[in-house]
GROMACS .gro file of N, CA and C in nm:
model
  489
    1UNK      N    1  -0.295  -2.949   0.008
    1UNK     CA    2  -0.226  -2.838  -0.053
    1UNK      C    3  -0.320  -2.772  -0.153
    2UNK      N    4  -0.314  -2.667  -0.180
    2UNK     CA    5  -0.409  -2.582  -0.243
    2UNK      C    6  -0.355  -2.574  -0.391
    3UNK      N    7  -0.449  -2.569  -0.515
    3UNK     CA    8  -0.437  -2.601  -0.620
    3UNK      C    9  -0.427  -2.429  -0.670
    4UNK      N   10  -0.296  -2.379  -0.750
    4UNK     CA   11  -0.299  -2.254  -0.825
    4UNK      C   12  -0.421  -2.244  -0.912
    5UNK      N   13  -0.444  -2.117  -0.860
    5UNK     CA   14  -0.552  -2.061  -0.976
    5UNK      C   15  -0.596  -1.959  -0.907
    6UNK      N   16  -0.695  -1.912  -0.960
    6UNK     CA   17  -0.780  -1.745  -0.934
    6UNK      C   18  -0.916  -1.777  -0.864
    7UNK      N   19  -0.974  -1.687  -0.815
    7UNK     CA   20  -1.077  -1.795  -0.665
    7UNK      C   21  -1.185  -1.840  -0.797
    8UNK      N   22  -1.196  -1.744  -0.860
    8UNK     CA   23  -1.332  -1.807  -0.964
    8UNK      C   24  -1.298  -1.976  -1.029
    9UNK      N   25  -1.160  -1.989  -1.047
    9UNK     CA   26  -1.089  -2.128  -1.090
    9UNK      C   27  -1.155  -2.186  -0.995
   10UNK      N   28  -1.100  -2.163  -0.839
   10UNK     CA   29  -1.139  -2.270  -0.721
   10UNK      C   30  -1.246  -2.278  -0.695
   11UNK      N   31  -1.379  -2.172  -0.728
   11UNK     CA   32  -1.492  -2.208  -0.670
   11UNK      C   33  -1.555  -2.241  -0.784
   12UNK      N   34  -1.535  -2.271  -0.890
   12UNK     CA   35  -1.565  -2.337  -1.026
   12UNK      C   36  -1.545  -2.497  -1.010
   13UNK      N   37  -1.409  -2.562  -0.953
   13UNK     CA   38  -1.402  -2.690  -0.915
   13UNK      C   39  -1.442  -2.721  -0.787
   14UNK      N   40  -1.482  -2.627  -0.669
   14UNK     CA   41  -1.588  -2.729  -0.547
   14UNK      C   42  -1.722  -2.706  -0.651
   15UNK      N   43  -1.761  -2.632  -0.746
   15UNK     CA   44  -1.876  -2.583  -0.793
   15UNK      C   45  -1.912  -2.753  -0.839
   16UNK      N   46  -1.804  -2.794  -0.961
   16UNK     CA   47  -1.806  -2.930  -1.043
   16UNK      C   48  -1.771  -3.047  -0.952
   17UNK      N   49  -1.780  -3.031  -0.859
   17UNK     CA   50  -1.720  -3.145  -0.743
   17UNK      C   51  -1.861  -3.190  -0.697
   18UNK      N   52  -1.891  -3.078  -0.693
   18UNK     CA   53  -2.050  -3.105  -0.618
   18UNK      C   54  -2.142  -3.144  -0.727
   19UNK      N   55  -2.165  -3.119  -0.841
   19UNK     CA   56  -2.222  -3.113  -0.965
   19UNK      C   57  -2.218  -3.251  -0.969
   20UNK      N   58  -2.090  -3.350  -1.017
   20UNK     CA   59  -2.080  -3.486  -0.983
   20UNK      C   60  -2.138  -3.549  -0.934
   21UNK      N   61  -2.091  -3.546  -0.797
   21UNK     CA   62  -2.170  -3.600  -0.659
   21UNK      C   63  -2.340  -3.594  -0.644
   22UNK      N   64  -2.395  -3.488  -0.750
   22UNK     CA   65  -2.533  -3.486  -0.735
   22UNK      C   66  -2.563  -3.569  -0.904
   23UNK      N   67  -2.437  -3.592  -0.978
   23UNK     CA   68  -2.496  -3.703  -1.081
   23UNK      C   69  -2.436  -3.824  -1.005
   24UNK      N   70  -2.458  -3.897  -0.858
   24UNK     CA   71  -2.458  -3.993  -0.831
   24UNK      C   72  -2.355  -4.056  -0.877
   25UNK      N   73  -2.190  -4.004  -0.862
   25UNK     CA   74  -2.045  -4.050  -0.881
   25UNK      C   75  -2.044  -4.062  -0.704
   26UNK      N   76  -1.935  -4.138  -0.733
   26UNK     CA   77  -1.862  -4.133  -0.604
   26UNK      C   78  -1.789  -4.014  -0.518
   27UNK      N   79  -1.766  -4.018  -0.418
   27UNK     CA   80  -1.656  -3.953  -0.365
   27UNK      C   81  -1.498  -3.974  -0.427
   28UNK      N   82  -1.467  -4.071  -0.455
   28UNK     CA   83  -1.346  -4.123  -0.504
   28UNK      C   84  -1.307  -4.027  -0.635
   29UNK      N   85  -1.397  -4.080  -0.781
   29UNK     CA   86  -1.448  -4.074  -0.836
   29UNK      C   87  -1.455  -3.934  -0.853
   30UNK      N   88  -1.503  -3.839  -0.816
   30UNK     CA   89  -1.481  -3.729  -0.839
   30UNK      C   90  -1.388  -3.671  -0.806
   31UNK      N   91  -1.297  -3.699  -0.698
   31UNK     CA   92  -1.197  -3.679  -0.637
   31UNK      C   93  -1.065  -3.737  -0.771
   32UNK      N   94  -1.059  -3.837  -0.822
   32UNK     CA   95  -0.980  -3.875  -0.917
   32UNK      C   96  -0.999  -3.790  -1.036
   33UNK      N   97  -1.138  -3.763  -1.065
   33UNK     CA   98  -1.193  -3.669  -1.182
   33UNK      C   99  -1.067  -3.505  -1.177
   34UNK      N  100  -1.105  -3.473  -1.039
   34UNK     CA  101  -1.074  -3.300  -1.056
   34UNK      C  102  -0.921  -3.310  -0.968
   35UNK      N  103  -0.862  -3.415  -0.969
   35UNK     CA  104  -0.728  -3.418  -0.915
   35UNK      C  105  -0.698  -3.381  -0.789
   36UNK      N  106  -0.816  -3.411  -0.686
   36UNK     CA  107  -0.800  -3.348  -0.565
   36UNK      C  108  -0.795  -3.509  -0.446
   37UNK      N  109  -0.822  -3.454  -0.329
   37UNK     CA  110  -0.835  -3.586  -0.202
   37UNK      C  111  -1.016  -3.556  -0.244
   38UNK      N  112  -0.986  -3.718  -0.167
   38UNK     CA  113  -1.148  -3.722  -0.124
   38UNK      C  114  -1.229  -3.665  -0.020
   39UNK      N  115  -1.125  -3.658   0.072
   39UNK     CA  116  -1.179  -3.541   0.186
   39UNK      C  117  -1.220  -3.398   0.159
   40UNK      N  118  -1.127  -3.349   0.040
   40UNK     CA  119  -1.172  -3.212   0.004
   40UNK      C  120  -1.330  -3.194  -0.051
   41UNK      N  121  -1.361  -3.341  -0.120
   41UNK     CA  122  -1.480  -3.303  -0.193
   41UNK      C  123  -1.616  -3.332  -0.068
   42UNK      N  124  -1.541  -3.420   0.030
   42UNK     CA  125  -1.642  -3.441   0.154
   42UNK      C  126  -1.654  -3.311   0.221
   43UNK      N  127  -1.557  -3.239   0.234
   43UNK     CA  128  -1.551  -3.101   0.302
   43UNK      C  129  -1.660  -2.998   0.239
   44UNK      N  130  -1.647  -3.023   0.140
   44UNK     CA  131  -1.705  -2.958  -0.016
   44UNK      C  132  -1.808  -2.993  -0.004
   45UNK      N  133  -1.861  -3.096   0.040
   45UNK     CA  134  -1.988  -3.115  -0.001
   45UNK      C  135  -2.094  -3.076   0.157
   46UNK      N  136  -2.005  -3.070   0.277
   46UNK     CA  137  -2.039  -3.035   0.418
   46UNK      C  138  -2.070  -2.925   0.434
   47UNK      N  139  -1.989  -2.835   0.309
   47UNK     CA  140  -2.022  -2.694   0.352
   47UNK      C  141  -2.098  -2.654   0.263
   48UNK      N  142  -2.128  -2.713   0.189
   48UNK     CA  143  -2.221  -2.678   0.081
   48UNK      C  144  -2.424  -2.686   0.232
   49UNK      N  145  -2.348  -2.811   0.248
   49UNK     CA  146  -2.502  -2.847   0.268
   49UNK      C  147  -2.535  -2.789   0.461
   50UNK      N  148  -2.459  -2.759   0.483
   50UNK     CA  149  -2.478  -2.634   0.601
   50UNK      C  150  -2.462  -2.483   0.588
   51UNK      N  151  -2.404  -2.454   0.452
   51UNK     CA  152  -2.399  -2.276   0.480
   51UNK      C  153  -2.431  -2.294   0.323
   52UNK      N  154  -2.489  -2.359   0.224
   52UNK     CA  155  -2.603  -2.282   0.150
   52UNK      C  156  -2.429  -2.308   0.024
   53UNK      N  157  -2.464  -2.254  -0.092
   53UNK     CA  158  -2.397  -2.239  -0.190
   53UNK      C  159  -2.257  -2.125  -0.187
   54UNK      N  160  -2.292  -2.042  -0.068
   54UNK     CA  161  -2.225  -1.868  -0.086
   54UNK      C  162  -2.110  -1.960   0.013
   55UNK      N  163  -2.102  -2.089   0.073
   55UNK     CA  164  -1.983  -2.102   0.137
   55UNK      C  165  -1.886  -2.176   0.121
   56UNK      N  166  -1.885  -2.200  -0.003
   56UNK     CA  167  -1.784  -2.272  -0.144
   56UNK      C  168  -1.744  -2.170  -0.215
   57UNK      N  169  -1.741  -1.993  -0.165
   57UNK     CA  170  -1.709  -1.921  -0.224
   57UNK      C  171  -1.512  -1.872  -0.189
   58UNK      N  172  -1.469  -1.882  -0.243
   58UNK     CA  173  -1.314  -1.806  -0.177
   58UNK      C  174  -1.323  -1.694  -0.081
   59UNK      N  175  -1.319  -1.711   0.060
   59UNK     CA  176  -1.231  -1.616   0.136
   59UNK      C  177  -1.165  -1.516   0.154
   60UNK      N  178  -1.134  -1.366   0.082
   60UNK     CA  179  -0.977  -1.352   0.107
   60UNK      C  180  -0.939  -1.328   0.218
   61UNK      N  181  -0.834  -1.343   0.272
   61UNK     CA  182  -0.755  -1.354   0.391
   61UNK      C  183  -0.771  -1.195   0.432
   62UNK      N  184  -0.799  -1.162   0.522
   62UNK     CA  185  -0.861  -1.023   0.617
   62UNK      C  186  -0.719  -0.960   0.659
   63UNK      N  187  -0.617  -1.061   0.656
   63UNK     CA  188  -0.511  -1.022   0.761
   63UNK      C  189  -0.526  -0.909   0.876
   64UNK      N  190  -0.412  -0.855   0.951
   64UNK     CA  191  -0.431  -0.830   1.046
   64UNK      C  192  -0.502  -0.665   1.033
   65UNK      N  193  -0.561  -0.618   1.151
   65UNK     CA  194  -0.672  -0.530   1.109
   65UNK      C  195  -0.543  -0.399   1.176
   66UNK      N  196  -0.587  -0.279   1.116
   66UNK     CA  197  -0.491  -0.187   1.101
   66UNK      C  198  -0.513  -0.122   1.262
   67UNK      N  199  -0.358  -0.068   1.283
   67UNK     CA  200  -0.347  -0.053   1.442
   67UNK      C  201  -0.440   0.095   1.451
   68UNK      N  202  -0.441   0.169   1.348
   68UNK     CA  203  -0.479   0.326   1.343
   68UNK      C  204  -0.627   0.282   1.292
   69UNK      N  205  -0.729   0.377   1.331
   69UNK     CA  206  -0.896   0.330   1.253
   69UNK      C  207  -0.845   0.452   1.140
   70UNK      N  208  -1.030   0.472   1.063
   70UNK     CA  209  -0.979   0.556   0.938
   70UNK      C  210  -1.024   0.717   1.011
   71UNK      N  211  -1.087   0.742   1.127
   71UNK     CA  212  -1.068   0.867   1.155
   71UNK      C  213  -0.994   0.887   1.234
   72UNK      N  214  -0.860   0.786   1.287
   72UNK     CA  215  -0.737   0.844   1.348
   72UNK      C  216  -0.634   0.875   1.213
   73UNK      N  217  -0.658   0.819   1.110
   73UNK     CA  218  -0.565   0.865   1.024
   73UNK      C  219  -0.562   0.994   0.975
   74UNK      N  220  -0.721   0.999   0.951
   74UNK     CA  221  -0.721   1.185   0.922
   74UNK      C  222  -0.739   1.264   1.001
   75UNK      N  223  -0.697   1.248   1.148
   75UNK     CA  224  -0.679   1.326   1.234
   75UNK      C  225  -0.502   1.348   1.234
   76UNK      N  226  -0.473   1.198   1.204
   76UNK     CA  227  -0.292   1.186   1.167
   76UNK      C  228  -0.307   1.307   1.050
   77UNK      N  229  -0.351   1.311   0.938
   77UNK     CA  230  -0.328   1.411   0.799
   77UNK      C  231  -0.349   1.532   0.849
   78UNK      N  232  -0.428   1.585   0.962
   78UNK     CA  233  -0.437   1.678   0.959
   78UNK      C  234  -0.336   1.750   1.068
   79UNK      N  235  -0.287   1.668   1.147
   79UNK     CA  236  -0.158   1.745   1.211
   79UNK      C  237  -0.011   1.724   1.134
   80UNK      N  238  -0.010   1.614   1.016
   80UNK     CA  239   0.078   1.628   0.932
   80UNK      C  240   0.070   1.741   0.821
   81UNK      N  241  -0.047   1.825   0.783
   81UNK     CA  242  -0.072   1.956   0.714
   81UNK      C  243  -0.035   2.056   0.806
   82UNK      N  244  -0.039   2.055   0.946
   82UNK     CA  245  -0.008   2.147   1.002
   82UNK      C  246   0.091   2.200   1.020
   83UNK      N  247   0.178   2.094   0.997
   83UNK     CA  248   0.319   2.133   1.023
   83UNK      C  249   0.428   2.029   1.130
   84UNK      N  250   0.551   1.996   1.134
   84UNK     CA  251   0.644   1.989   1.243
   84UNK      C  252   0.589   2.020   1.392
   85UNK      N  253   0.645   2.232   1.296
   85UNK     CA  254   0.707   2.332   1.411
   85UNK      C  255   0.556   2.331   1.512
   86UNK      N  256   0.412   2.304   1.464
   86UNK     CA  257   0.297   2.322   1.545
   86UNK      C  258   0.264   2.212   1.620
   87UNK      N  259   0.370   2.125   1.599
   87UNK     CA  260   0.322   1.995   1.644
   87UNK      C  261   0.459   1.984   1.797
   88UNK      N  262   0.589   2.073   1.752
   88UNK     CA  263   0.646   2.120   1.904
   88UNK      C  264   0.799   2.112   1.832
   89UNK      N  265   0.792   2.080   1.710
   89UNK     CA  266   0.959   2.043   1.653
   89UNK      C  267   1.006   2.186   1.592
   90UNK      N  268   1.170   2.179   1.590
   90UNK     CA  269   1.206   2.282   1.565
   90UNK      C  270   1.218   2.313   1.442
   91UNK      N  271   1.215   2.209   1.346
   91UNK     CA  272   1.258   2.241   1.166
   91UNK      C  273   1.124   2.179   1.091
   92UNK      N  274   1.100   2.263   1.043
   92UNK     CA  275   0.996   2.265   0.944
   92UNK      C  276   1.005   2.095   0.840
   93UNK      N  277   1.060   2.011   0.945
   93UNK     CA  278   1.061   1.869   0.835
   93UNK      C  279   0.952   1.766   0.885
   94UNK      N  280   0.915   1.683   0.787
   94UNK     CA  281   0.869   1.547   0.876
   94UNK      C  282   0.928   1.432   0.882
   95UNK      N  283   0.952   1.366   0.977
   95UNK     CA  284   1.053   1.231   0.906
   95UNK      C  285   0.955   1.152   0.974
   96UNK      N  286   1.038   1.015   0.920
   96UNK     CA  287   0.954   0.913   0.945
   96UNK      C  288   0.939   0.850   1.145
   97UNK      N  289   1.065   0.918   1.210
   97UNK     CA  290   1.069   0.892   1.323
   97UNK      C  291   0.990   0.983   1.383
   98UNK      N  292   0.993   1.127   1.326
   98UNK     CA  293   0.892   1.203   1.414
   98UNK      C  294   0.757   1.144   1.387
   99UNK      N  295   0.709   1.133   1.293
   99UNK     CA  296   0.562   1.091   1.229
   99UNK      C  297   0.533   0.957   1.369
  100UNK      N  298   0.608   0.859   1.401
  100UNK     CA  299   0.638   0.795   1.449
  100UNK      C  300   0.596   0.815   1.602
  101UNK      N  301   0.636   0.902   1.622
  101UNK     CA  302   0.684   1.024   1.767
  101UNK      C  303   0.482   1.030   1.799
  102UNK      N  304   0.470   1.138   1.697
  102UNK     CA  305   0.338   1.219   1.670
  102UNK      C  306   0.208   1.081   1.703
  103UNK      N  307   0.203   0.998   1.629
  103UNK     CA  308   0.146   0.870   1.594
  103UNK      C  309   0.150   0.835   1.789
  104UNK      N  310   0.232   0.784   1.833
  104UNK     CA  311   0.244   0.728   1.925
  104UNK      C  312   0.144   0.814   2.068
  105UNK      N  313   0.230   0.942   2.088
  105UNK     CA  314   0.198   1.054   2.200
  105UNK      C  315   0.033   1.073   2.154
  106UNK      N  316  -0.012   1.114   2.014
  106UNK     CA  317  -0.158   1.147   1.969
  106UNK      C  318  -0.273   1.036   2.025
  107UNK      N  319  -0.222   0.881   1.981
  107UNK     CA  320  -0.317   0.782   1.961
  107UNK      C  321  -0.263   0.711   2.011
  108UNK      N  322  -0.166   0.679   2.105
  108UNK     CA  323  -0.106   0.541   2.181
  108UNK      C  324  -0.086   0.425   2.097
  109UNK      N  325  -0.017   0.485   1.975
  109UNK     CA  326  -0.014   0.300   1.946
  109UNK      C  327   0.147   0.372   1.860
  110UNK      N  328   0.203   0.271   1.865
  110UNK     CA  329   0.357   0.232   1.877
  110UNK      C  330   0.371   0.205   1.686
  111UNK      N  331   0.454   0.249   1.621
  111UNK     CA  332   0.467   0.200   1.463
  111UNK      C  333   0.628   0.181   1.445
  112UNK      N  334   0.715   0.129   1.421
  112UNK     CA  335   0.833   0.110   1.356
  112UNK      C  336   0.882   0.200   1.286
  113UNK      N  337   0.965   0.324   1.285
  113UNK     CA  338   0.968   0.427   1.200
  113UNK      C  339   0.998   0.345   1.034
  114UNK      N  340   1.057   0.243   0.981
  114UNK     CA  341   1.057   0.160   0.884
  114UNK      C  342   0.876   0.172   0.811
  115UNK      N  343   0.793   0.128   0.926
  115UNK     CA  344   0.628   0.118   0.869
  115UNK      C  345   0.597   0.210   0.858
  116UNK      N  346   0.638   0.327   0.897
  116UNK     CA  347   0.561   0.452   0.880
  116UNK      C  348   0.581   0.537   0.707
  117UNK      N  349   0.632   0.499   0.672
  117UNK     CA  350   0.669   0.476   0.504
  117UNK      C  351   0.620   0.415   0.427
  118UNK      N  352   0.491   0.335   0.478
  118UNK     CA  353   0.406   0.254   0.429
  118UNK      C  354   0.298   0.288   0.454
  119UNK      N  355   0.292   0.309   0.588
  119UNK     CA  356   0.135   0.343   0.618
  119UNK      C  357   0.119   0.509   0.549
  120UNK      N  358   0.210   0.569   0.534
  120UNK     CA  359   0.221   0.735   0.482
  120UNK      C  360   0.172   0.688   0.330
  121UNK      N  361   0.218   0.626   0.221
  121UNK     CA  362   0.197   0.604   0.117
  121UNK      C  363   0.039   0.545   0.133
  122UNK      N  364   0.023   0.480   0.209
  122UNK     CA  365  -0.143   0.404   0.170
  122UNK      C  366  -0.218   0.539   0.229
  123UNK      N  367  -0.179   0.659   0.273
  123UNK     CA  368  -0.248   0.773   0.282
  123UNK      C  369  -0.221   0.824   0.180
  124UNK      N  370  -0.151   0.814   0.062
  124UNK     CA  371  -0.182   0.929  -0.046
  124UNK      C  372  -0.037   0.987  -0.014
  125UNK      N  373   0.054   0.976   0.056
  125UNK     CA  374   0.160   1.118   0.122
  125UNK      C  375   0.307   1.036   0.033
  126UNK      N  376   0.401   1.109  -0.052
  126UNK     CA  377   0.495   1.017  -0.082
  126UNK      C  378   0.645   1.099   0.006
  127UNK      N  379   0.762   1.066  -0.018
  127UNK     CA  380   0.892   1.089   0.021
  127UNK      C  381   0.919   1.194  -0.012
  128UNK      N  382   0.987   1.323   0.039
  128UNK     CA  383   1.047   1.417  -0.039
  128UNK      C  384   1.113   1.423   0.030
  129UNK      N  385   1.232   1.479  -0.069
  129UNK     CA  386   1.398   1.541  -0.022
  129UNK      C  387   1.365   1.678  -0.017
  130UNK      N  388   1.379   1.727   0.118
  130UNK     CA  389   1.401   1.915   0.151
  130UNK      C  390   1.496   1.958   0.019
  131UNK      N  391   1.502   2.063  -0.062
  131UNK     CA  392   1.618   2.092  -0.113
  131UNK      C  393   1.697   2.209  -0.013
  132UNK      N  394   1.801   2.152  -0.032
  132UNK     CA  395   1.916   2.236   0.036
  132UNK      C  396   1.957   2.405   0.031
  133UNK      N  397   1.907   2.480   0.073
  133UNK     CA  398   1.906   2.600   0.072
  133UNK      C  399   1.996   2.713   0.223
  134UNK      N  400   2.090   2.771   0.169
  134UNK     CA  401   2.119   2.864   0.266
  134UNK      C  402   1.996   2.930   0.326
  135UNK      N  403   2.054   2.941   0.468
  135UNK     CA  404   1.950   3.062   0.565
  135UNK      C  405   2.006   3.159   0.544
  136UNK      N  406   2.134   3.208   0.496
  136UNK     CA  407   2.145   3.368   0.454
  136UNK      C  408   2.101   3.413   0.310
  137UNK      N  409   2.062   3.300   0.216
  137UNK     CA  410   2.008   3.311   0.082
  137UNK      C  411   1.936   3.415   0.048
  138UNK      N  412   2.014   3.508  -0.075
  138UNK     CA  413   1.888   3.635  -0.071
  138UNK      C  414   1.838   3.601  -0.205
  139UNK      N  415   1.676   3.582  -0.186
  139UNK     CA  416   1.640   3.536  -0.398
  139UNK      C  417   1.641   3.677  -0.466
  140UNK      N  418   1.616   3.791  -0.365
  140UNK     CA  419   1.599   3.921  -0.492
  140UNK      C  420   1.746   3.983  -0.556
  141UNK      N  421   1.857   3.913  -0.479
  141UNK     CA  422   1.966   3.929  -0.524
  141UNK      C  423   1.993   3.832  -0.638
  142UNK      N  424   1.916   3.695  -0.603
  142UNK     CA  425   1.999   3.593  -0.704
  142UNK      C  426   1.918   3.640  -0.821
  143UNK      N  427   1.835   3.680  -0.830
  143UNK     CA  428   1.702   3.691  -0.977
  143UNK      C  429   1.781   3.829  -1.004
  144UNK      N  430   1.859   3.913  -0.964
  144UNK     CA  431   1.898   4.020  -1.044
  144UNK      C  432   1.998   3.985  -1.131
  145UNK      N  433   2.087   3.909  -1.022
  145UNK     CA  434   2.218   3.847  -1.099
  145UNK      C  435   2.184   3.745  -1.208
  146UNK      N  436   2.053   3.648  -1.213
  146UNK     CA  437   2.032   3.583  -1.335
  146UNK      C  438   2.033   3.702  -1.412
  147UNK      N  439   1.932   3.801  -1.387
  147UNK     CA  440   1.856   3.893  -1.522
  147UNK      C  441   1.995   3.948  -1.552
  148UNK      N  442   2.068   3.980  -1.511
  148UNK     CA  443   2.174   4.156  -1.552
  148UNK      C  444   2.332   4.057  -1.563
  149UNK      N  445   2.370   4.009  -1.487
  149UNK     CA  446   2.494   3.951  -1.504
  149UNK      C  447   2.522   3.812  -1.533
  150UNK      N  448   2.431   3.727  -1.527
  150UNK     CA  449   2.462   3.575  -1.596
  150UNK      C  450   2.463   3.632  -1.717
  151UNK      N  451   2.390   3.649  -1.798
  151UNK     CA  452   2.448   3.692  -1.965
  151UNK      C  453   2.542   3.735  -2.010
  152UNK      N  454   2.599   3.811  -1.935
  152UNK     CA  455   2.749   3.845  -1.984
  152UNK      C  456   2.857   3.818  -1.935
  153UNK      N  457   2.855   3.725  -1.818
  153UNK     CA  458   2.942   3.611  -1.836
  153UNK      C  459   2.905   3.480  -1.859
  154UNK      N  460   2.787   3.452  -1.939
  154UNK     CA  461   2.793   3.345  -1.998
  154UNK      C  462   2.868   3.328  -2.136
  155UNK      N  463   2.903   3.232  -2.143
  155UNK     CA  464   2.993   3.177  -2.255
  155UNK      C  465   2.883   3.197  -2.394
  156UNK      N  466   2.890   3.206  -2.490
  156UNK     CA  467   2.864   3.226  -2.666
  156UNK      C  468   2.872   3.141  -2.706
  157UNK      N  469   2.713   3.127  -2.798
  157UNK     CA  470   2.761   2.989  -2.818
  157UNK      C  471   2.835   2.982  -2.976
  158UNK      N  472   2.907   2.856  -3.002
  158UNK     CA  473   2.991   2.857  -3.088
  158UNK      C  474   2.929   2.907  -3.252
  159UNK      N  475   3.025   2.985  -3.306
  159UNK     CA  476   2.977   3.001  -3.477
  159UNK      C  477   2.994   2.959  -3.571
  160UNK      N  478   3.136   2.836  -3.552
  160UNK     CA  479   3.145   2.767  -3.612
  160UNK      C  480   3.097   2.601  -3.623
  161UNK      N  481   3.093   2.546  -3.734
  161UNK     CA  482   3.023   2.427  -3.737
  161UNK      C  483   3.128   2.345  -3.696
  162UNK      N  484   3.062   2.206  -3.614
  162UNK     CA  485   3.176   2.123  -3.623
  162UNK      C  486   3.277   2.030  -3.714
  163UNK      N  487   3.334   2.030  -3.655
  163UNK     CA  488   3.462   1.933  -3.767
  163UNK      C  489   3.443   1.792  -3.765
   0.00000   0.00000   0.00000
């Protein structure tokens, strides 16, 4: 079982494991010293002496390698700048199922519309809500009615102090 700590912790104790073992302690013995098995420090000391010092170094775990490379993604950004409607959809939105859609038909590879909310954020791209707007909406009407008639039916504000 692997001992908590930060890799510099762990490669600090195969570092002193080995350090031991070359002041002529035991396997045991050092193994009782740094609270570990004795096999770990035999392991420790195997890989020391076939891959050199750099292979008592921590690992990190690579996990799995990404289904998209990095110039399918910005080929992904750049038909997500383009638009929906250029890409064949009828409303100027993106969701995560079309992105999904796009992703798949472009580059053959399949994403979970769920992951695509993830992989969009590790591009830089976050969530937005469309705001809700009429299609008969006229703004040069609504900006007159702020300027000329919200003021005079807006309410005054009070002149007296409160009680």
């Amino acid at each position: 079982m692997r001992v908590a700590g930060s890799a510099e912790v762990l490669e600090y104790r195969r570092n002193r494991a080995l350090e031991l073992l070359d002041e002529d302690r035991s396997l045991n013995e050092v193994a009782r010293l740094l609270g570990c098995a004795p096999s770990s420090v035999m392991r420790w000391r195997n890989m020391r002496d076939s891959g050199g010092s750099d292979a008592l170094k921590v690992k990190t775990a690579s996990g799995r390698p990404p289904k998209l490379t990095d110039k399918q993604k910005r080929a992904l950004e750049k038909i997500l700048l383009e638009g929906p409607i250029k890409a064949g959809y009828r409303t100027d939105l993106w969701t995560t199922a079309r992105v999904a859609e796009v992703i798949e038909q472009k580059f053959g590879v399949r994403y979970h519309r769920d992951h695509i909310g993830r992989l969009l954020h590790q591009m830089g791209w976050s969530h937005q809500k469309p705001e809700r707007r009429s299609s008969q909406r006229d703004e040069a009407r609504i900006a007159d009615w702020v300027k000329n008639d919200w003021p005079r039916v807006k309410k005054p504000p009070r002149s007296s102090t409160p009680t």
